[in-house]
XYZ file of C-alpha atoms in Angstrom:
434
model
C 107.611 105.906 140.869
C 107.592 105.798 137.186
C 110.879 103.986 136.959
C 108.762 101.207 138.602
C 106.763 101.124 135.324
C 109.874 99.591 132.903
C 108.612 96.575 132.920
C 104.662 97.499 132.721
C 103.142 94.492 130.089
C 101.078 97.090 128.227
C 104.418 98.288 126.277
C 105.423 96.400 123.601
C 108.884 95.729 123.287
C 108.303 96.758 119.237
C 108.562 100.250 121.340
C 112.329 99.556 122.866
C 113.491 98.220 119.587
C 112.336 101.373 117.177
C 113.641 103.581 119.905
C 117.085 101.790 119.704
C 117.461 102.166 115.910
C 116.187 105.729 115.988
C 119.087 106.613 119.003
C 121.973 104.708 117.351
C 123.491 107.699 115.840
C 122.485 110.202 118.799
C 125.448 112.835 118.906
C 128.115 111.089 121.074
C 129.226 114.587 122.529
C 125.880 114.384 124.072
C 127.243 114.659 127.683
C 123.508 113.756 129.366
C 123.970 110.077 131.193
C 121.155 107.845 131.998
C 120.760 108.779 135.350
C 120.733 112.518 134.601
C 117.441 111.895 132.042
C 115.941 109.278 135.503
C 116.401 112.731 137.663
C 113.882 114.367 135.038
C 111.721 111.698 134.499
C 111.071 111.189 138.378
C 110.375 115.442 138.356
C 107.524 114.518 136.820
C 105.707 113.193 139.497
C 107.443 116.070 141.906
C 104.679 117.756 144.192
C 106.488 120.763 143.436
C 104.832 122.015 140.069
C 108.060 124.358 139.038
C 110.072 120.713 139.386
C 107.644 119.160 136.821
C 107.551 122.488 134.152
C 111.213 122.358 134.164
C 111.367 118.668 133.588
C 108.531 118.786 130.988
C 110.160 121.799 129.312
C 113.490 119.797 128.722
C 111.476 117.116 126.912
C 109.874 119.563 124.827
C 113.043 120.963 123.799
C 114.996 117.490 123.707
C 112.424 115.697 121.501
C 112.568 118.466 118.927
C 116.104 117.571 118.069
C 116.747 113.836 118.996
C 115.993 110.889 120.580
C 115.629 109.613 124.455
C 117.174 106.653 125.184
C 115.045 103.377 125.247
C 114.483 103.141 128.884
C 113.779 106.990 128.998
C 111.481 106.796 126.538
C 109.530 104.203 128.007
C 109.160 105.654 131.532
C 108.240 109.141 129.624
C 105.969 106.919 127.362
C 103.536 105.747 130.279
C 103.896 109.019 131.716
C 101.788 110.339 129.036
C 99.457 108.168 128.819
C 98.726 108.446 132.803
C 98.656 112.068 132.409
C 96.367 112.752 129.694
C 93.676 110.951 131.534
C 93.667 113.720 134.460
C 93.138 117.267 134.954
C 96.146 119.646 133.978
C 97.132 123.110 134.286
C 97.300 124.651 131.106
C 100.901 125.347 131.472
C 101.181 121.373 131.544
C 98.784 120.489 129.146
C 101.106 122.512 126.288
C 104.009 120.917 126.874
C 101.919 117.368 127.102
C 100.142 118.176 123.513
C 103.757 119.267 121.899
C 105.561 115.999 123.137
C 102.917 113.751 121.965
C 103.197 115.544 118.897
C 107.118 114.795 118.913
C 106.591 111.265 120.008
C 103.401 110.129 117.762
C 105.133 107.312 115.698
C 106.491 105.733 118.581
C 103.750 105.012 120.752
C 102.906 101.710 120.710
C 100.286 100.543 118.417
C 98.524 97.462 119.820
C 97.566 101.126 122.458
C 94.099 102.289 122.351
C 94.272 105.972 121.522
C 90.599 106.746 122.446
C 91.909 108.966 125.420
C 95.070 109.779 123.771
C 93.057 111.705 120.562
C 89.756 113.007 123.322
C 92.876 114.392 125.228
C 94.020 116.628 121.638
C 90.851 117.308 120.957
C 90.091 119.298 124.301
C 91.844 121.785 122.876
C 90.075 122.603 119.731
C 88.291 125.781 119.891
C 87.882 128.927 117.588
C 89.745 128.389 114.309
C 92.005 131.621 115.424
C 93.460 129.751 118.609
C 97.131 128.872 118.818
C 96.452 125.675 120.480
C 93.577 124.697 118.078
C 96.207 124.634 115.093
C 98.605 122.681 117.130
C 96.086 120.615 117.889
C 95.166 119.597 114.497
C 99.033 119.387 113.883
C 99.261 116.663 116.517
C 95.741 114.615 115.324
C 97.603 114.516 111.474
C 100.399 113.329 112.863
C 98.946 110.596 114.935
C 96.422 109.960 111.912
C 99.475 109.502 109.279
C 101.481 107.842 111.721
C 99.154 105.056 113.673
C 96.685 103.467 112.433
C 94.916 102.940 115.977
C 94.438 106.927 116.186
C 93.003 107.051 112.214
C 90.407 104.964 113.513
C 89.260 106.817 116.428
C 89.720 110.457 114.846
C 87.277 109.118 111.853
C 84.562 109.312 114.437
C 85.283 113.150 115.055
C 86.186 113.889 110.944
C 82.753 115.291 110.439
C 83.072 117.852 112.963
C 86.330 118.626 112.246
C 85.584 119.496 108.421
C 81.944 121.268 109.801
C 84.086 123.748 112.196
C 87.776 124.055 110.639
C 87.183 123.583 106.699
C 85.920 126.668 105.930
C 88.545 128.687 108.237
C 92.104 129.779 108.207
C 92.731 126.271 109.789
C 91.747 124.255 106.129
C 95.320 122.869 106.182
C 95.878 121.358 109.078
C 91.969 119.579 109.270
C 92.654 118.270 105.361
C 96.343 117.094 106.774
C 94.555 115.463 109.181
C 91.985 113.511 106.192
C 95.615 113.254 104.436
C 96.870 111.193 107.724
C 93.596 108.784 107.666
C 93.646 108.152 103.944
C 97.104 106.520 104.025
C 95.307 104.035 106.186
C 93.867 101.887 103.210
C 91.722 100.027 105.551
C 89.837 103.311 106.395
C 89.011 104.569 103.211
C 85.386 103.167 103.071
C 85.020 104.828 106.047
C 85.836 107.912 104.646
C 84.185 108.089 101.332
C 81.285 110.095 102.740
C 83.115 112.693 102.868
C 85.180 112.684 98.975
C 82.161 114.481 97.192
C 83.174 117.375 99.653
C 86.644 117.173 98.818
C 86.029 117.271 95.056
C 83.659 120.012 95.040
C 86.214 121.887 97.541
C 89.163 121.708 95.241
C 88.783 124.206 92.421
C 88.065 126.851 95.444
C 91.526 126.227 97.137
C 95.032 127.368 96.511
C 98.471 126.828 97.654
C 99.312 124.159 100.154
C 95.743 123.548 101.197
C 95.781 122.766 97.236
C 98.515 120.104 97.523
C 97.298 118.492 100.516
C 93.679 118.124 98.375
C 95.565 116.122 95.603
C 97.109 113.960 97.839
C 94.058 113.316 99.547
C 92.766 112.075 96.011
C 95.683 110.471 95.600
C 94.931 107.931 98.548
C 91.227 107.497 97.416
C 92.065 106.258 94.141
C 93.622 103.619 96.064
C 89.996 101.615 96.616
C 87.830 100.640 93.865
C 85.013 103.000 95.169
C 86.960 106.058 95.651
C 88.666 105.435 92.135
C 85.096 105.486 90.037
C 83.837 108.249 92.345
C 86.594 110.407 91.346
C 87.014 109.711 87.788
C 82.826 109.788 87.201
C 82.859 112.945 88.797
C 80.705 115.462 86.950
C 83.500 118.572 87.031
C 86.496 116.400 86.835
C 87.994 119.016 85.181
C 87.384 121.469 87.555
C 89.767 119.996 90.089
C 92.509 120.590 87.874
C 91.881 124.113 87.287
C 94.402 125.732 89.898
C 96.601 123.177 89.489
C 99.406 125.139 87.993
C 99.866 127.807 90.937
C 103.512 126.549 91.385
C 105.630 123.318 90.549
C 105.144 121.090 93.663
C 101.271 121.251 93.113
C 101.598 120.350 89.534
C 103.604 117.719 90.136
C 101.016 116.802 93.262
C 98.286 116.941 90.164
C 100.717 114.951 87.878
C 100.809 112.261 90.668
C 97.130 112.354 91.178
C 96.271 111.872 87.425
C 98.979 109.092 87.104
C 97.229 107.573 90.468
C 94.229 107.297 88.217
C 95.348 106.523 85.095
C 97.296 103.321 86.456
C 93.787 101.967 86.923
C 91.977 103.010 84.014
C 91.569 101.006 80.970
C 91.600 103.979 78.808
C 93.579 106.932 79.670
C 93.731 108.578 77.382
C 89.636 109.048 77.402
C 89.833 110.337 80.954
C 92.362 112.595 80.223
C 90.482 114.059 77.591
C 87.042 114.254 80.097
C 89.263 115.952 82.233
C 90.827 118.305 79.969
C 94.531 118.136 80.861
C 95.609 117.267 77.482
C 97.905 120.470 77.805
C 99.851 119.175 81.209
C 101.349 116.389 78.463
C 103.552 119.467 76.668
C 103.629 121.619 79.448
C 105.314 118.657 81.807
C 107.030 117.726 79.202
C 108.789 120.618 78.573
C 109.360 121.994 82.513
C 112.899 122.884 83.627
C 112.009 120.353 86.868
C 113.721 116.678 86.082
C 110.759 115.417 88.919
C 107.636 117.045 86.584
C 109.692 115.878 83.714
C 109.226 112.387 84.346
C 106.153 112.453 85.827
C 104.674 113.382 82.836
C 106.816 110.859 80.869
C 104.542 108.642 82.909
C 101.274 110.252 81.615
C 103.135 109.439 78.064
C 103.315 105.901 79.218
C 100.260 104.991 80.133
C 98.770 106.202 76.815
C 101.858 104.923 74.717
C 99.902 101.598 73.959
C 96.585 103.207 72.972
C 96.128 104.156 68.812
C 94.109 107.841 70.346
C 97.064 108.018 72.684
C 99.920 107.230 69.998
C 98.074 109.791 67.264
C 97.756 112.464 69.688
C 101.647 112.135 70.887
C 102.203 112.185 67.462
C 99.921 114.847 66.115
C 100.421 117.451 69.022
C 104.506 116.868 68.232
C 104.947 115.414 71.515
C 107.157 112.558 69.560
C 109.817 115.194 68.813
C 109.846 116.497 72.187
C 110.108 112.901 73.534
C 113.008 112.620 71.166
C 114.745 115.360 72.637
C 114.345 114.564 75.767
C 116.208 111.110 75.073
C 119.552 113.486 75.832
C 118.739 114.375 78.812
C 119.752 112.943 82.518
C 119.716 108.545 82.567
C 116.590 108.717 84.468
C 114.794 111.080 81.587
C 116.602 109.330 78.539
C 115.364 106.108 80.431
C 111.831 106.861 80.750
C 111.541 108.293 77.134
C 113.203 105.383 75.328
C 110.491 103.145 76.928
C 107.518 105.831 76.197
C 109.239 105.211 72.844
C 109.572 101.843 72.050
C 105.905 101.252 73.343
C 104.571 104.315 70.398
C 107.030 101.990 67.748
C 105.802 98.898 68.386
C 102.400 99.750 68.965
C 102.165 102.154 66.380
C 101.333 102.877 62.747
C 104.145 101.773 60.429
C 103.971 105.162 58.824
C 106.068 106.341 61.620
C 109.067 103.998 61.586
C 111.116 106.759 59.295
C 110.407 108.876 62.034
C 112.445 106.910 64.496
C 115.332 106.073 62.123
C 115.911 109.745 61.162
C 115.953 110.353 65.135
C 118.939 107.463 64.842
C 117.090 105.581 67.587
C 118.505 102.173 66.421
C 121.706 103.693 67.563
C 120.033 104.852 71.159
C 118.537 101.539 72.024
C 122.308 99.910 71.273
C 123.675 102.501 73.790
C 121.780 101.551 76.919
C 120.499 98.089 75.657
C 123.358 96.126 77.220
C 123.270 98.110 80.359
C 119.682 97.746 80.978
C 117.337 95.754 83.168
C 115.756 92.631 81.234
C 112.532 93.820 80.891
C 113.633 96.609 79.497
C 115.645 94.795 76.977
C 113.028 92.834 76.067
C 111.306 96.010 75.272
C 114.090 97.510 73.221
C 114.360 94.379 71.391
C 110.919 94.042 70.358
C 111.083 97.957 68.897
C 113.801 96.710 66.711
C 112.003 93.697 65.714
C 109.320 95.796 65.022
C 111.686 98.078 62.577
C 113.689 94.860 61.087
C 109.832 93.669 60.151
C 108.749 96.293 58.372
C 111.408 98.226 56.893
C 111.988 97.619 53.257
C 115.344 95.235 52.200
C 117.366 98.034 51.027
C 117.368 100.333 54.439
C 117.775 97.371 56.425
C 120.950 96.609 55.025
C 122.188 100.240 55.306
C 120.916 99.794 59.002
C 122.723 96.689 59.406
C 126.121 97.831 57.986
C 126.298 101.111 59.526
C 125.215 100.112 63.185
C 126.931 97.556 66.157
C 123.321 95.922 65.647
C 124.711 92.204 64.704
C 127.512 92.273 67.565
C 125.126 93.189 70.318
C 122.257 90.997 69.355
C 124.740 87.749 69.148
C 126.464 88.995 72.270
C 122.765 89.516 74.293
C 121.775 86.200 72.719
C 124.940 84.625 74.031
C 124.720 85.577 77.643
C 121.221 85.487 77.852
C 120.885 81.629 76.856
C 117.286 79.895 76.943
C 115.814 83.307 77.982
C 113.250 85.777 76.047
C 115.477 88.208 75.511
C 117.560 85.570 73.316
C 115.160 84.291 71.729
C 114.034 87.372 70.635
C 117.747 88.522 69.874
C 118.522 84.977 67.914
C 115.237 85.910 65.670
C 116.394 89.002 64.708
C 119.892 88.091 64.222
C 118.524 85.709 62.158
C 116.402 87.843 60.283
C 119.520 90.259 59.372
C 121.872 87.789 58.674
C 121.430 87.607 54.937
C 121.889 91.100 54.823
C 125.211 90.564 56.488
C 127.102 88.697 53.247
């Protein structure tokens, strides 16, 4: 009986435990008991084959929506994993593929899933069969979801991309590559195949599109996948469909920050990869997510002279200005882009910031901000208190809060960097003050 099998040492208890959490909030007008679920579970070893469709059908259904309870789950757990080692009717075997498909990030993953991933792939045929797409649907599951399965379906990935790449399948095969790639462990084991995903992506579109430039996404993660995607010949290229709609920008956004993070010059690779142009068009989108994503591109090129002169020569700095009004999260993001571009930058541009009353900005959120990001403020006003002349620093000092917040942040910041910075500028001002 598979009751008999609650105990059975190859399931971890890790299994009961996730189950648990995942059932705690299962709808309490739920009127199934436990011992209606144990009359299904034993149908599935009834000799009468309608008894075990029915039961296998309610599963199906069940698993859609919620959760079994732990000691269901189990008994349906080893079930599955007797059953896919054995002959099927087909009637069986589509219920069997669905439900592991439902089940995938609960199995437990000290499990070898050789015969659990031979089983799925049985049923890969022609690229126009119904159960070869839900059969790549249940192989990126288990791929994203256990790291045990990534490693076997690695040894099938080439025939995957050989028979489904090129077909209306292209999807579901690259969601499967998507699932593997999260595993970082696996990614050497996959770079044979990123020179075919690079010279795929300018001829793709849509979601086959996005899925690509998260697949990049992963690779950049390892050192190898990171300088064989930013040396690639047609960088550019990749980016060349990339503004079909706004969640594959913002997949391309991602993709270039991905890269950028690990760059010591962005702003050279964004200019080998020609998307100099996402900076204002990101910039300026109606979508806060795209917004800030490419406040991020401004970021990581906020430090750099090329990257300062081209925010400021393209007229990116007004924009970043502007945006300073917008939701916390954008105002947030663009104060930092621009205290980086005014202590970093040319002198020259110091007016700039004063006519854009930024002084005034900084003293809005300074108080309320995280310390690092004080310490950042702080150091754009130090940067202003240095090298404006006498006269417009006392104007500054006698028409702004400046003096009051700096002694209070020095004051409850004691023996800190962000009073020591505060008590130097203070300092600094306080002959202005008589």
């Amino acid at each position: 009986m598979i009751d008999e099998t609650l105990n059975n040492d190859n399931i971890d208890g890790a299994i009961n435990s996730r189950i648990s959490a995942a059932v705690n909030d299962i709808n309490e007008s739920n009127e199934m008991s436990l011992d209606d679920f144990q009359i299904l579970i034993n149908k599935l070893t009834n000799h009468d084959p309608e008894q075990r469709l029915q039961s296998l059908s309610f599963f199906d259904d069940f698993l859609q929506q919620d959760c079994l309870p732990p000691p269901i789950f189990i008994q349906l757990h080893n079930y599955i994993l007797m059953a896919v080692t054995q002959p099927n009717p087909p009637e069986v075997n589509n219920y069997l593929l669905s439900i592991i498909g439902s089940i995938s990030q609960f199995f437990d993953e000290s499990l070898d899933f050789t015969s659990l991933v031979q089983y799925v792939n049985q049923f890969l045929s022609t690229p126009d069969a119904p159960s070869t797409e839900q059969a790549l649907e249940v192989l990126a599951l288990l791929a994203s979801e256990q790291s045990g399965a990534a490693k076997v379906i690695i040894q099938f990935m080439s025939q995957l991309l050989q028979n489904f790449l090129n077909s209306d399948q292209a999807d579901n095969v690259l969601n499967v590559a998507s699932g593997i790639t999260t595993h970082k462990e696996y990614l050497r084991e996959m770079l044979p195949y990123l020179n075919t995903f690079l010279e795929l992506t300018p001829q793709i579109h849509g979601l086959t599109l996005d899925v690509m430039f998260s697949i990049l996404s992963h690779f950049t993660k390892s050192s190898e996948g990171l300088d064989q995607i930013k040396n690639y010949s047609l960088i550019g290229s990749i980016f060349e469909n990339s503004q079909e709609s706004p969640e594959i920008f913002h997949s391309a956004l991602n993709l270039l920050i991905h890269i950028s993070n690990q760059v010591s010059n962005p702003m050279k690779f964004y200019e080998s990869a020609g998307v100099l142009n996402f900076f204002d068009i990101s910039l300026k989108s109606h979508n806060e997510e795209i917004i800030i994503t490419g406040l991020k591109l401004c970021l990581s090129i906020s430090t750099n002279p090329a990257g300062i002169s081209f925010l400021f020569q393209s007229g990116l700095l007004n924009v970043l200005f502007d945006l300073t009004d917008g939701t916390f999260s954008i105002t947030s993001a663009s104060i930092q882009v621009l205290c980086n571009v005014l202590c970093e930058g040319p002198t020259e541009l110091i007016p700039e910031f004063l006519k854009s009353n930024f002084v005034d900005l900084i003293l809005t959120f300074i108080l309320s901000s995280p310390q690092d990001s004080q310490i950042l403020m702080l150091k754009a006003i130090q940067t202003i208190v240095l090298f404006l002349p006498e006269d417009d620093l006392r104007e500054l000092v006698g028409s702004t809060e400046l003096m009051d917040i700096l002694w209070q942040i020095a004051e409850e910041n004691s023996e800190t960097t962000v009073a020591l910075i505060a008590t130097f500028i203070s300092d600094k001002l306080a002959p202005l003050t008589d």
